[in-house]
Backbone as JSON Lines, residues from 0, in Angstrom:
{"i":0,"aa":"M","n":[0.71,-1.34,0.22],"ca":[-0.17,-0.07,-0.08],"c":[1.16,1.38,-0.24]}
{"i":1,"aa":"S","n":[0.67,2.41,-0.78],"ca":[1.75,3.35,-0.91],"c":[1.13,4.14,0.13]}
{"i":2,"aa":"D","n":[2.4,5.52,0.71],"ca":[1.88,6.44,1.67],"c":[0.67,7.45,1.22]}
{"i":3,"aa":"I","n":[0.6,6.96,0.14],"ca":[-0.66,8.1,-0.14],"c":[-1.71,7.77,0.14]}
{"i":4,"aa":"A","n":[-2.01,6.51,-0.41],"ca":[-3.38,5.6,0.31],"c":[-3.47,5.55,1.84]}
{"i":5,"aa":"I","n":[-2.17,5.09,2.48],"ca":[-2.56,4.87,3.92],"c":[-2.88,6.56,4.25]}
{"i":6,"aa":"A","n":[-2.18,7.53,4.11],"ca":[-2.38,8.74,4.41],"c":[-4.12,9.13,4.28]}
{"i":7,"aa":"A","n":[-4.73,9.04,3.08],"ca":[-6.3,8.96,2.85],"c":[-6.89,8.15,3.36]}
{"i":8,"aa":"R","n":[-6.62,6.93,4.0],"ca":[-7.45,5.98,4.6],"c":[-7.24,6.9,5.99]}
{"i":9,"aa":"L","n":[-6.17,6.98,6.7],"ca":[-5.92,7.68,8.0],"c":[-7.07,8.66,8.1]}
{"i":10,"aa":"N","n":[-7.11,9.73,7.07],"ca":[-7.87,10.94,7.15],"c":[-9.48,10.51,7.26]}
{"i":11,"aa":"Q","n":[-9.73,9.36,6.62],"ca":[-11.0,8.9,6.68],"c":[-11.46,8.15,7.91]}
{"i":12,"aa":"M","n":[-10.79,8.03,8.64],"ca":[-11.53,7.19,9.88],"c":[-11.97,8.15,10.88]}
{"i":13,"aa":"P","n":[-12.7,7.94,11.6],"ca":[-13.62,8.54,12.07],"c":[-12.95,8.79,13.84]}
{"i":14,"aa":"I","n":[-12.93,9.93,14.82],"ca":[-11.79,9.81,15.66],"c":[-12.62,8.81,16.94]}
{"i":15,"aa":"G","n":[-11.59,8.03,17.27],"ca":[-11.95,6.79,18.19],"c":[-10.92,7.35,19.67]}
{"i":16,"aa":"S","n":[-11.47,6.04,20.06],"ca":[-10.86,6.23,21.37],"c":[-9.24,6.41,21.61]}
{"i":17,"aa":"L","n":[-8.71,5.55,20.85],"ca":[-7.19,5.91,20.64],"c":[-6.81,7.05,20.17]}
{"i":18,"aa":"H","n":[-7.78,7.51,19.36],"ca":[-7.24,9.44,19.25],"c":[-7.2,9.88,20.02]}
{"i":19,"aa":"R","n":[-8.56,9.99,20.82],"ca":[-8.75,10.73,22.27],"c":[-7.49,10.21,23.61]}
{"i":20,"aa":"K","n":[-7.13,8.82,23.67],"ca":[-6.16,8.54,24.57],"c":[-4.97,9.18,24.02]}
{"i":21,"aa":"V","n":[-4.39,9.29,22.84],"ca":[-2.9,9.54,22.63],"c":[-3.17,11.14,22.3]}
{"i":22,"aa":"T","n":[-4.15,12.07,22.34],"ca":[-4.36,13.07,22.26],"c":[-4.19,13.91,23.63]}
{"i":23,"aa":"A","n":[-4.9,13.14,24.97],"ca":[-4.37,13.06,26.33],"c":[-3.09,13.31,26.85]}
{"i":24,"aa":"I","n":[-2.72,12.01,26.16],"ca":[-1.27,11.47,26.59],"c":[-0.66,12.43,26.06]}
{"i":25,"aa":"V","n":[-0.79,12.99,25.08],"ca":[0.36,13.84,24.45],"c":[-0.22,15.95,25.1]}
{"i":26,"aa":"G","n":[-1.35,15.44,25.75],"ca":[-1.63,17.2,26.33],"c":[-0.87,16.91,27.89]}
{"i":27,"aa":"V","n":[-1.09,15.95,28.52],"ca":[-0.37,15.36,29.66],"c":[1.18,15.65,29.91]}
{"i":28,"aa":"S","n":[1.69,15.29,28.78],"ca":[3.43,15.31,28.59],"c":[3.61,16.83,28.27]}
{"i":29,"aa":"L","n":[2.78,17.33,27.57],"ca":[2.84,19.05,27.22],"c":[2.23,19.87,28.33]}
{"i":30,"aa":"F","n":[1.62,19.63,29.14],"ca":[1.59,19.89,30.48],"c":[2.6,20.03,31.49]}
{"i":31,"aa":"F","n":[3.54,19.21,31.47],"ca":[4.62,19.08,32.31],"c":[5.78,19.66,31.36]}
{"i":32,"aa":"E","n":[5.55,19.81,30.58],"ca":[6.55,20.51,29.89],"c":[6.55,21.75,29.82]}
{"i":33,"aa":"L","n":[5.45,22.43,29.84],"ca":[5.37,23.79,30.11],"c":[5.63,24.21,31.46]}
{"i":34,"aa":"F","n":[4.86,23.24,32.56],"ca":[5.2,23.63,33.64],"c":[6.7,23.75,34.29]}
{"i":35,"aa":"D","n":[7.35,22.7,33.83],"ca":[9.01,22.91,33.73],"c":[9.99,24.3,33.35]}
{"i":36,"aa":"V","n":[9.32,24.58,32.23],"ca":[9.4,25.99,31.4],"c":[9.27,26.94,32.49]}
{"i":37,"aa":"Y","n":[8.26,27.2,33.13],"ca":[7.93,28.11,34.43],"c":[8.32,27.86,35.47]}
{"i":38,"aa":"L","n":[8.75,26.52,35.91],"ca":[9.55,26.11,37.11],"c":[10.55,27.02,37.31]}
{"i":39,"aa":"A","n":[11.57,27.69,36.63],"ca":[12.17,28.44,36.61],"c":[11.78,29.82,37.68]}
{"i":40,"aa":"G","n":[10.77,30.01,37.31],"ca":[10.49,31.55,38.15],"c":[10.33,30.95,39.93]}
{"i":41,"aa":"V","n":[9.87,29.55,40.09],"ca":[9.41,29.49,40.88],"c":[10.74,29.29,41.76]}
{"i":42,"aa":"L","n":[11.58,28.59,41.22],"ca":[12.79,27.96,41.95],"c":[13.72,29.07,42.04]}
{"i":43,"aa":"G","n":[13.7,29.86,41.52],"ca":[14.59,31.24,41.42],"c":[14.64,31.68,43.08]}
{"i":44,"aa":"S","n":[13.36,31.73,43.2],"ca":[12.73,32.82,44.57],"c":[13.33,31.69,46.09]}
{"i":45,"aa":"V","n":[12.5,30.53,45.62],"ca":[12.99,29.68,46.73],"c":[14.12,29.36,46.63]}
{"i":46,"aa":"L","n":[14.92,28.65,45.62],"ca":[16.51,28.4,45.97],"c":[17.21,29.2,46.39]}
{"i":47,"aa":"G","n":[17.21,30.34,45.89],"ca":[17.98,31.38,45.91],"c":[17.94,31.75,48.19]}
{"i":48,"aa":"K","n":[16.84,31.83,48.31],"ca":[16.44,32.03,49.75],"c":[16.35,30.72,50.61]}
{"i":49,"aa":"Q","n":[15.98,30.1,50.48],"ca":[15.55,28.74,51.4],"c":[16.54,27.67,51.31]}
{"i":50,"aa":"F","n":[17.57,27.37,50.43],"ca":[18.7,26.74,50.19],"c":[20.05,27.24,49.71]}
{"i":51,"aa":"H","n":[19.84,28.49,49.91],"ca":[20.85,29.3,49.82],"c":[21.71,28.93,48.79]}
{"i":52,"aa":"V","n":[21.36,29.23,47.68],"ca":[21.6,29.2,46.0],"c":[22.71,30.13,45.85]}
{"i":53,"aa":"S","n":[23.56,30.13,45.86],"ca":[24.35,31.89,45.59],"c":[23.53,32.33,43.95]}
{"i":54,"aa":"S","n":[24.04,33.89,44.2],"ca":[22.97,34.48,43.08],"c":[24.63,34.29,41.89]}
{"i":55,"aa":"A","n":[25.57,33.51,42.27],"ca":[26.88,33.48,41.05],"c":[26.21,32.29,40.07]}
{"i":56,"aa":"I","n":[25.51,30.98,41.01],"ca":[25.28,29.53,40.6],"c":[23.77,29.68,40.5]}
{"i":57,"aa":"L","n":[23.09,30.67,40.72],"ca":[21.39,30.13,40.35],"c":[21.31,30.25,39.1]}
{"i":58,"aa":"P","n":[21.87,31.55,37.99],"ca":[21.59,31.49,36.65],"c":[22.24,30.04,36.06]}
{"i":59,"aa":"L","n":[23.21,29.69,36.63],"ca":[23.75,28.87,35.69],"c":[22.61,27.46,36.09]}
{"i":60,"aa":"L","n":[21.84,27.74,37.31],"ca":[20.63,26.2,37.5],"c":[19.59,26.44,36.62]}
{"i":61,"aa":"L","n":[19.43,27.74,36.72],"ca":[18.17,27.53,36.12],"c":[18.72,27.62,34.67]}
{"i":62,"aa":"G","n":[19.59,28.1,34.32],"ca":[19.48,27.99,32.78],"c":[20.12,26.55,32.23]}
{"i":63,"aa":"S","n":[20.62,25.6,32.74],"ca":[20.85,24.42,32.56],"c":[19.81,23.62,32.05]}
{"i":64,"aa":"A","n":[18.69,24.05,32.27],"ca":[17.62,23.05,31.75],"c":[17.03,23.6,30.19]}
{"i":65,"aa":"F","n":[17.39,25.05,29.92],"ca":[16.94,25.4,28.89],"c":[17.97,24.99,27.96]}
{"i":66,"aa":"L","n":[19.45,25.22,28.48],"ca":[20.55,24.68,27.36],"c":[20.14,23.33,26.75]}
{"i":67,"aa":"G","n":[19.38,22.46,28.01],"ca":[19.03,21.23,27.52],"c":[17.6,21.06,26.68]}
{"i":68,"aa":"M","n":[17.19,21.86,26.69],"ca":[15.74,22.18,25.97],"c":[16.26,22.6,24.56]}
{"i":69,"aa":"F","n":[17.08,23.73,24.7],"ca":[17.64,23.63,22.92],"c":[18.73,22.61,22.51]}
{"i":70,"aa":"L","n":[19.02,21.97,23.01],"ca":[19.86,20.8,22.46],"c":[19.17,19.72,22.16]}
{"i":71,"aa":"G","n":[17.99,19.6,22.76],"ca":[17.25,18.47,22.87],"c":[15.71,18.33,21.41]}
{"i":72,"aa":"A","n":[15.94,20.13,21.34],"ca":[14.93,20.16,20.44],"c":[15.79,20.14,18.95]}
{"i":73,"aa":"I","n":[16.66,20.07,18.85],"ca":[17.75,19.83,17.64],"c":[17.99,18.85,17.84]}
{"i":74,"aa":"F","n":[18.65,18.06,18.42],"ca":[19.38,16.66,18.32],"c":[18.36,15.6,18.39]}
{"i":75,"aa":"L","n":[17.02,15.83,19.48],"ca":[16.43,14.62,19.41],"c":[15.22,14.27,18.47]}
{"i":76,"aa":"N","n":[14.85,15.13,17.68],"ca":[13.65,14.77,16.61],"c":[14.0,14.14,15.56]}
{"i":77,"aa":"G","n":[15.71,14.17,14.94],"ca":[15.73,13.4,13.74],"c":[15.56,11.72,14.21]}
{"i":78,"aa":"L","n":[15.83,11.41,15.63],"ca":[15.49,10.35,16.36],"c":[14.73,9.31,15.74]}
{"i":79,"aa":"A","n":[13.28,10.49,15.79],"ca":[12.0,10.12,15.32],"c":[11.86,9.22,13.88]}
{"i":80,"aa":"D","n":[12.84,10.22,13.09],"ca":[12.41,9.51,11.86],"c":[13.15,8.4,12.11]}
{"i":81,"aa":"K","n":[14.2,7.89,12.65],"ca":[14.89,6.71,13.03],"c":[14.26,5.57,13.2]}
{"i":82,"aa":"I","n":[13.76,6.06,14.77],"ca":[13.12,4.6,15.14],"c":[11.51,4.66,15.64]}
{"i":83,"aa":"G","n":[10.66,6.13,14.9],"ca":[9.28,6.12,14.96],"c":[9.04,7.0,16.3]}
{"i":84,"aa":"R","n":[8.16,7.44,15.39],"ca":[7.13,8.63,16.37],"c":[7.08,8.15,17.46]}
{"i":85,"aa":"R","n":[6.38,7.09,17.77],"ca":[5.63,6.59,19.07],"c":[7.24,6.03,20.15]}
{"i":86,"aa":"K","n":[7.96,5.49,19.63],"ca":[9.27,5.24,20.62],"c":[9.96,6.46,20.63]}
{"i":87,"aa":"A","n":[9.95,7.42,20.42],"ca":[10.81,8.63,20.36],"c":[10.35,9.62,21.16]}
{"i":88,"aa":"L","n":[8.85,9.42,21.26],"ca":[7.97,10.18,21.88],"c":[8.19,9.5,23.45]}
{"i":89,"aa":"M","n":[8.19,8.19,23.66],"ca":[8.68,7.48,24.83],"c":[9.77,7.39,25.22]}
{"i":90,"aa":"F","n":[10.9,7.78,24.66],"ca":[12.06,8.08,24.39],"c":[12.11,9.28,25.58]}
{"i":91,"aa":"V","n":[12.11,10.51,24.76],"ca":[12.02,11.84,25.28],"c":[11.35,12.34,26.89]}
{"i":92,"aa":"L","n":[10.11,11.07,27.08],"ca":[9.68,11.31,28.39],"c":[10.3,10.71,29.16]}
{"i":93,"aa":"S","n":[10.6,9.6,28.68],"ca":[11.34,8.92,29.6],"c":[12.91,9.73,29.94]}
{"i":94,"aa":"V","n":[13.38,9.98,29.07],"ca":[14.59,11.22,29.57],"c":[14.16,12.11,30.4]}
{"i":95,"aa":"Y","n":[13.19,12.99,30.02],"ca":[12.99,14.0,30.99],"c":[12.25,13.31,32.49]}
{"i":96,"aa":"S","n":[11.8,12.35,32.8],"ca":[11.39,11.87,33.56],"c":[12.14,11.17,34.51]}
{"i":97,"aa":"I","n":[13.2,10.46,34.23],"ca":[13.84,9.69,34.93],"c":[15.14,10.71,35.62]}
{"i":98,"aa":"F","n":[15.34,11.82,34.96],"ca":[16.34,12.9,35.22],"c":[15.89,13.69,36.42]}
{"i":99,"aa":"T","n":[14.62,14.36,35.75],"ca":[13.55,15.25,36.85],"c":[13.59,14.16,38.06]}
{"i":100,"aa":"F","n":[13.39,12.93,38.2],"ca":[13.16,12.4,39.48],"c":[14.53,12.23,39.89]}
{"i":101,"aa":"I","n":[15.67,11.83,39.49],"ca":[17.12,12.17,40.0],"c":[17.32,13.19,40.57]}
{"i":102,"aa":"G","n":[17.15,14.28,39.86],"ca":[17.39,15.55,40.29],"c":[16.37,15.66,41.53]}
{"i":103,"aa":"A","n":[15.6,14.92,42.26],"ca":[15.13,15.43,43.21],"c":[15.85,14.77,44.4]}
{"i":104,"aa":"F","n":[16.73,13.91,44.26],"ca":[17.76,13.64,45.1],"c":[18.97,13.87,45.1]}
{"i":105,"aa":"S","n":[19.4,15.25,44.3],"ca":[20.68,15.91,44.32],"c":[21.5,16.09,45.61]}
{"i":106,"aa":"P","n":[22.25,15.59,45.89],"ca":[22.8,15.94,46.67],"c":[23.52,17.07,46.8]}
{"i":107,"aa":"N","n":[23.87,18.1,46.2],"ca":[24.28,19.25,45.93],"c":[23.71,19.99,44.75]}
{"i":108,"aa":"V","n":[24.4,20.94,44.63],"ca":[23.55,22.17,43.43],"c":[24.46,21.35,41.91]}
{"i":109,"aa":"G","n":[25.64,20.95,42.2],"ca":[26.03,20.66,41.0],"c":[25.5,19.65,40.26]}
{"i":110,"aa":"F","n":[25.23,18.86,40.79],"ca":[24.19,17.33,40.51],"c":[23.19,17.7,40.14]}
{"i":111,"aa":"L","n":[22.6,19.02,40.69],"ca":[21.0,19.42,40.04],"c":[21.29,20.19,38.85]}
{"i":112,"aa":"I","n":[22.26,20.6,38.69],"ca":[22.29,21.73,37.18],"c":[22.58,20.54,36.13]}
{"i":113,"aa":"V","n":[23.13,19.2,36.93],"ca":[23.4,18.23,35.42],"c":[22.25,18.02,34.96]}
{"i":114,"aa":"F","n":[21.2,17.08,36.27],"ca":[20.38,16.42,36.16],"c":[18.92,17.15,35.31]}
{"i":115,"aa":"R","n":[18.77,18.81,35.64],"ca":[18.27,19.71,35.0],"c":[18.64,19.91,33.57]}
{"i":116,"aa":"F","n":[19.76,19.85,33.24],"ca":[20.42,19.9,31.86],"c":[20.16,18.76,31.42]}
{"i":117,"aa":"L","n":[20.08,17.33,31.75],"ca":[19.54,16.23,30.86],"c":[18.38,15.9,30.79]}
{"i":118,"aa":"A","n":[17.01,16.44,32.11],"ca":[15.92,16.57,31.71],"c":[15.39,17.56,30.88]}
{"i":119,"aa":"G","n":[16.36,18.99,30.39],"ca":[16.32,19.35,29.57],"c":[16.21,18.72,28.6]}
{"i":120,"aa":"L","n":[16.79,18.03,28.3],"ca":[17.32,17.28,26.85],"c":[15.4,16.63,26.21]}
{"i":121,"aa":"G","n":[15.44,16.25,27.06],"ca":[13.8,15.16,26.67],"c":[12.82,16.62,26.68]}
{"i":122,"aa":"I","n":[12.88,17.43,27.82],"ca":[11.69,18.92,27.36],"c":[11.84,19.09,26.41]}
{"i":123,"aa":"G","n":[13.15,19.56,25.78],"ca":[13.06,20.16,24.55],"c":[12.24,19.53,23.02]}
{"i":124,"aa":"G","n":[12.8,18.26,23.25],"ca":[12.49,17.06,22.31],"c":[11.34,17.08,21.7]}
{"i":125,"aa":"L","n":[10.11,17.5,23.15],"ca":[9.08,17.04,22.96],"c":[7.91,17.7,22.33]}
{"i":126,"aa":"P","n":[7.69,19.02,22.19],"ca":[7.43,19.9,21.34],"c":[6.75,19.66,19.83]}
{"i":127,"aa":"P","n":[8.09,19.38,19.51],"ca":[7.93,19.42,17.73],"c":[7.96,17.71,17.51]}
{"i":128,"aa":"L","n":[7.7,16.93,18.25],"ca":[7.98,15.41,18.01],"c":[6.26,15.55,18.4]}
{"i":129,"aa":"T","n":[5.92,15.82,19.58],"ca":[4.15,16.09,19.64],"c":[3.23,16.47,18.63]}
{"i":130,"aa":"D","n":[3.78,17.44,18.04],"ca":[2.77,18.34,17.03],"c":[3.3,16.91,15.75]}
{"i":131,"aa":"T","n":[4.27,16.29,15.63],"ca":[4.25,15.67,14.44],"c":[3.5,14.63,14.44]}
{"i":132,"aa":"Y","n":[3.72,13.97,15.39],"ca":[2.75,12.63,15.86],"c":[1.46,13.12,15.82]}
{"i":133,"aa":"L","n":[0.8,13.92,16.48],"ca":[-0.54,14.21,16.23],"c":[-1.0,14.59,14.6]}
{"i":134,"aa":"S","n":[-0.08,15.37,14.1],"ca":[-0.75,15.76,12.67],"c":[-0.74,14.51,12.13]}
{"i":135,"aa":"E","n":[0.28,13.37,12.28],"ca":[0.4,12.3,11.51],"c":[-1.04,10.94,12.0]}
{"i":136,"aa":"L","n":[-0.79,11.27,12.84],"ca":[-2.01,10.37,13.22],"c":[-3.76,10.7,13.4]}
{"i":137,"aa":"L","n":[-4.17,11.95,13.56],"ca":[-5.11,12.51,13.4],"c":[-5.72,12.44,11.94]}
{"i":138,"aa":"P","n":[-6.8,12.48,11.93],"ca":[-7.7,12.66,10.69],"c":[-7.76,14.19,10.18]}
{"i":139,"aa":"S","n":[-7.45,14.57,9.18],"ca":[-7.37,15.98,8.75],"c":[-8.3,16.85,9.22]}
{"i":140,"aa":"E","n":[-9.73,15.98,9.57],"ca":[-11.06,16.83,9.37],"c":[-11.31,17.17,10.93]}
{"i":141,"aa":"N","n":[-10.69,16.41,12.07],"ca":[-10.67,16.83,13.48],"c":[-9.13,16.97,13.77]}
{"i":142,"aa":"R","n":[-8.16,17.14,13.12],"ca":[-6.75,17.78,14.02],"c":[-6.56,18.41,14.35]}
{"i":143,"aa":"G","n":[-6.93,19.81,14.38],"ca":[-7.09,21.09,14.62],"c":[-7.69,21.03,15.72]}
{"i":144,"aa":"R","n":[-8.63,20.68,15.9],"ca":[-9.71,20.31,17.34],"c":[-9.21,19.34,18.53]}
{"i":145,"aa":"M","n":[-8.47,18.45,17.91],"ca":[-7.85,17.42,18.98],"c":[-6.49,17.93,19.32]}
{"i":146,"aa":"M","n":[-5.58,18.44,18.51],"ca":[-4.43,19.4,18.76],"c":[-4.77,20.6,19.52]}
{"i":147,"aa":"A","n":[-5.64,21.15,19.49],"ca":[-6.48,22.31,20.49],"c":[-6.76,21.85,22.22]}
{"i":148,"aa":"W","n":[-6.97,20.38,21.94],"ca":[-7.27,19.98,23.04],"c":[-5.88,19.77,24.0]}
{"i":149,"aa":"A","n":[-5.28,18.88,22.98],"ca":[-3.65,18.7,23.63],"c":[-2.92,20.05,24.38]}
{"i":150,"aa":"Y","n":[-3.3,21.05,23.34],"ca":[-2.5,22.25,24.12],"c":[-3.25,23.29,24.95]}
{"i":151,"aa":"T","n":[-4.88,22.79,25.25],"ca":[-5.27,23.42,26.2],"c":[-4.86,23.04,27.39]}
{"i":152,"aa":"L","n":[-4.71,21.31,27.92],"ca":[-4.02,20.42,28.42],"c":[-2.75,21.13,28.99]}
{"i":153,"aa":"Q","n":[-2.16,21.58,27.98],"ca":[-0.5,21.95,28.33],"c":[-0.53,23.44,28.81]}
{"i":154,"aa":"F","n":[-1.33,24.4,28.81],"ca":[-1.92,25.92,29.33],"c":[-2.36,25.82,30.68]}
{"i":155,"aa":"C","n":[-2.96,24.45,30.86],"ca":[-3.42,24.68,32.26],"c":[-2.47,24.28,33.33]}
{"i":156,"aa":"S","n":[-1.21,24.15,32.56],"ca":[-0.05,24.39,33.74],"c":[0.26,25.43,34.6]}
{"i":157,"aa":"T","n":[-0.21,26.57,33.43],"ca":[0.36,27.78,33.52],"c":[-0.36,28.24,35.24]}
{"i":158,"aa":"P","n":[-1.68,28.0,35.47],"ca":[-2.69,28.63,36.6],"c":[-2.1,27.57,37.62]}
{"i":159,"aa":"V","n":[-2.14,25.93,37.24],"ca":[-2.02,25.38,38.63],"c":[-0.46,25.79,38.97]}
{"i":160,"aa":"E","n":[0.68,25.82,38.03],"ca":[1.93,26.02,38.55],"c":[1.98,27.64,39.57]}
{"i":161,"aa":"G","n":[1.02,28.91,39.37],"ca":[0.87,29.6,39.89],"c":[0.37,29.47,41.3]}
{"i":162,"aa":"F","n":[-0.39,28.54,41.15],"ca":[-1.11,28.17,42.67],"c":[-0.21,27.55,43.95]}
{"i":163,"aa":"L","n":[0.5,26.85,42.69],"ca":[1.65,25.98,43.52],"c":[2.52,26.87,43.96]}
{"i":164,"aa":"A","n":[3.54,27.84,43.01],"ca":[4.04,28.72,43.55],"c":[3.88,29.35,44.76]}
{"i":165,"aa":"R","n":[2.4,30.22,44.92],"ca":[2.37,30.67,45.81],"c":[2.28,30.06,47.39]}
{"i":166,"aa":"T","n":[1.85,28.94,47.29],"ca":[1.82,27.96,48.61],"c":[3.33,27.6,48.69]}
{"i":167,"aa":"V","n":[4.01,27.21,48.11],"ca":[5.7,26.7,47.98],"c":[6.26,28.19,48.38]}
{"i":168,"aa":"V","n":[5.66,29.26,47.96],"ca":[6.84,30.48,48.24],"c":[5.83,31.26,49.6]}
{"i":169,"aa":"L","n":[4.73,31.14,50.34],"ca":[4.54,31.1,51.02],"c":[4.95,30.33,52.52]}
{"i":170,"aa":"T","n":[5.0,29.39,52.29],"ca":[5.27,28.17,53.28],"c":[6.83,27.85,53.39]}
{"i":171,"aa":"H","n":[7.66,28.87,52.81],"ca":[9.35,28.76,52.67],"c":[9.72,30.14,53.35]}
{"i":172,"aa":"H","n":[8.7,31.06,53.15],"ca":[9.11,32.65,53.92],"c":[9.21,32.59,55.5]}
Protein backbone atom coordinates (compact mmCIF):
# COMPACT_ATOMS: atom_id res chain seq x y z
CA MET A 1 0.00 0.00 0.00
CA SER A 2 1.43 3.39 -0.90
CA ASP A 3 2.03 6.22 1.57
CA ILE A 4 -0.67 8.27 -0.16
CA ALA A 5 -3.23 5.48 0.25
CA ILE A 6 -2.34 5.07 3.93
CA ALA A 7 -2.66 8.82 4.56
CA ALA A 8 -6.00 8.89 2.73
CA ARG A 9 -7.27 5.99 4.85
CA LEU A 10 -6.12 7.66 8.08
CA ASN A 11 -7.90 10.86 7.08
CA GLN A 12 -11.17 8.96 6.53
CA MET A 13 -11.16 7.29 9.93
CA PRO A 14 -13.56 8.57 12.56
CA ILE A 15 -12.14 9.83 15.84
CA GLY A 16 -11.97 6.90 18.21
CA SER A 17 -10.78 6.08 21.69
CA LEU A 18 -7.18 5.65 20.50
CA HIS A 19 -7.17 9.19 19.09
CA ARG A 20 -8.58 10.55 22.35
CA LYS A 21 -6.09 8.61 24.50
CA VAL A 22 -3.10 9.71 22.44
CA THR A 23 -4.32 13.33 22.47
CA ALA A 24 -4.74 13.18 26.26
CA ILE A 25 -1.30 11.61 26.75
CA VAL A 26 0.29 14.23 24.52
CA GLY A 27 -1.63 16.99 26.34
CA VAL A 28 -0.49 15.79 29.76
CA SER A 29 3.06 15.48 28.45
CA LEU A 30 2.92 19.04 27.16
CA PHE A 31 1.41 20.11 30.52
CA PHE A 32 4.60 18.99 32.26
CA GLU A 33 6.78 20.50 29.55
CA LEU A 34 5.31 23.98 30.05
CA PHE A 35 5.17 23.45 33.81
CA ASP A 36 8.89 22.80 33.75
CA VAL A 37 9.57 25.89 31.64
CA TYR A 38 7.78 28.11 34.17
CA LEU A 39 9.40 26.27 37.07
CA ALA A 40 12.49 28.46 36.75
CA GLY A 41 10.60 31.45 38.15
CA VAL A 42 9.45 29.56 41.22
CA LEU A 43 12.78 27.86 41.76
CA GLY A 44 14.64 31.14 41.50
CA SER A 45 12.91 32.65 44.50
CA VAL A 46 12.80 29.51 46.66
CA LEU A 47 16.29 28.13 45.94
CA GLY A 48 18.04 31.42 46.47
CA LYS A 49 16.46 32.19 49.84
CA GLN A 50 15.52 28.86 51.39
CA PHE A 51 18.36 26.67 50.14
CA HIS A 52 21.02 29.37 50.05
CA VAL A 53 21.97 28.95 46.39
CA SER A 54 24.30 31.83 45.61
CA SER A 55 23.37 34.47 43.06
CA ALA A 56 26.43 33.40 41.03
CA ILE A 57 25.23 29.77 40.74
CA LEU A 58 21.48 30.41 40.39
CA PRO A 59 21.62 31.48 36.70
CA LEU A 60 23.62 28.36 35.86
CA LEU A 61 21.11 26.18 37.68
CA LEU A 62 18.10 27.81 36.04
CA GLY A 63 19.73 28.03 32.61
CA SER A 64 20.93 24.42 32.53
CA ALA A 65 17.44 23.11 31.74
CA PHE A 66 16.99 25.70 28.99
CA LEU A 67 20.31 24.75 27.40
CA GLY A 68 19.18 21.12 27.51
CA MET A 69 15.85 22.07 25.91
CA PHE A 70 17.62 23.92 23.12
CA LEU A 71 19.91 20.98 22.36
CA GLY A 72 17.12 18.43 22.76
CA ALA A 73 14.94 20.26 20.25
CA ILE A 74 17.76 20.26 17.74
CA PHE A 75 19.19 16.77 18.17
CA LEU A 76 16.41 14.50 19.44
CA ASN A 77 13.81 15.17 16.75
CA GLY A 78 15.78 13.35 14.07
CA LEU A 79 15.46 10.31 16.29
CA ALA A 80 11.76 10.05 15.39
CA ASP A 81 12.61 9.46 11.75
CA LYS A 82 14.96 6.64 12.73
CA ILE A 83 13.01 4.77 15.40
CA GLY A 84 9.43 5.97 14.87
CA ARG A 85 7.30 8.69 16.42
CA ARG A 86 5.87 6.62 19.26
CA LYS A 87 9.23 5.20 20.36
CA ALA A 88 10.84 8.63 20.13
CA LEU A 89 8.00 10.14 22.18
CA MET A 90 8.46 7.48 24.85
CA PHE A 91 12.21 8.06 24.79
CA VAL A 92 12.02 11.84 25.33
CA LEU A 93 9.40 11.39 28.06
CA SER A 94 11.62 8.80 29.74
CA VAL A 95 14.67 11.07 29.58
CA TYR A 96 12.68 13.93 31.09
CA SER A 97 11.04 11.79 33.77
CA ILE A 98 14.11 9.83 34.86
CA PHE A 99 16.41 12.83 35.17
CA THR A 100 13.75 14.96 36.86
CA PHE A 101 13.22 12.18 39.41
CA ILE A 102 16.96 11.70 39.97
CA GLY A 103 17.40 15.47 40.24
CA ALA A 104 15.04 15.51 43.21
CA PHE A 105 17.65 13.51 45.13
CA SER A 106 20.68 15.58 44.11
CA PRO A 107 23.20 15.78 46.94
CA ASN A 108 24.33 19.25 45.87
CA VAL A 109 23.72 22.04 43.38
CA GLY A 110 26.31 20.70 40.91
CA PHE A 111 24.43 17.44 40.50
CA LEU A 112 21.14 19.30 40.21
CA ILE A 113 22.55 21.43 37.39
CA VAL A 114 23.61 18.29 35.50
CA PHE A 115 20.28 16.52 36.03
CA ARG A 116 18.26 19.62 35.06
CA PHE A 117 20.32 19.84 31.85
CA LEU A 118 19.69 16.16 31.07
CA ALA A 119 15.97 16.49 31.84
CA GLY A 120 15.94 19.53 29.56
CA LEU A 121 17.10 17.37 26.65
CA GLY A 122 13.88 15.38 26.94
CA ILE A 123 11.74 18.48 27.41
CA GLY A 124 13.20 20.14 24.33
CA GLY A 125 12.58 17.14 22.15
CA LEU A 126 8.92 16.95 23.14
CA PRO A 127 6.96 19.83 21.50
CA PRO A 128 8.06 19.37 17.88
CA LEU A 129 7.70 15.61 18.22
CA THR A 130 4.17 15.81 19.63
CA ASP A 131 3.05 18.12 16.82
CA THR A 132 4.37 15.71 14.21
CA TYR A 133 2.97 12.67 15.96
CA LEU A 134 -0.53 14.13 16.29
CA SER A 135 -0.56 15.51 12.76
CA GLU A 136 0.27 12.07 11.39
CA LEU A 137 -2.17 10.18 13.60
CA LEU A 138 -5.27 12.38 13.64
CA PRO A 139 -7.67 12.59 10.70
CA SER A 140 -7.33 15.92 8.92
CA GLU A 141 -10.96 16.89 9.53
CA ASN A 142 -10.54 16.75 13.32
CA ARG A 143 -6.80 17.45 13.60
CA GLY A 144 -7.03 21.12 14.58
CA ARG A 145 -9.68 20.52 17.24
CA MET A 146 -7.86 17.56 18.78
CA MET A 147 -4.49 19.36 18.77
CA ALA A 148 -6.21 22.34 20.40
CA TRP A 149 -7.34 20.03 23.20
CA ALA A 150 -3.78 18.80 23.70
CA TYR A 151 -2.54 22.38 23.91
CA THR A 152 -5.41 23.35 26.20
CA LEU A 153 -4.16 20.71 28.62
CA GLN A 154 -0.67 22.16 28.25
CA PHE A 155 -1.78 25.68 29.09
CA CYS A 156 -3.62 24.45 32.20
CA SER A 157 -0.14 24.13 33.71
CA THR A 158 0.16 27.91 33.99
CA PRO A 159 -2.55 28.50 36.63
CA VAL A 160 -1.67 25.23 38.39
CA GLU A 161 1.93 26.35 38.69
CA GLY A 162 0.86 29.80 39.84
CA PHE A 163 -1.19 28.35 42.69
CA LEU A 164 1.55 25.89 43.62
CA ALA A 165 4.16 28.64 43.51
CA ARG A 166 2.08 30.77 45.84
CA THR A 167 1.83 27.88 48.27
CA VAL A 168 5.53 26.96 48.08
CA VAL A 169 6.79 30.53 48.35
CA LEU A 170 4.44 31.36 51.23
CA THR A 171 5.36 28.25 53.21
CA HIS A 172 9.10 28.91 52.76
CA HIS A 173 9.09 32.48 54.06
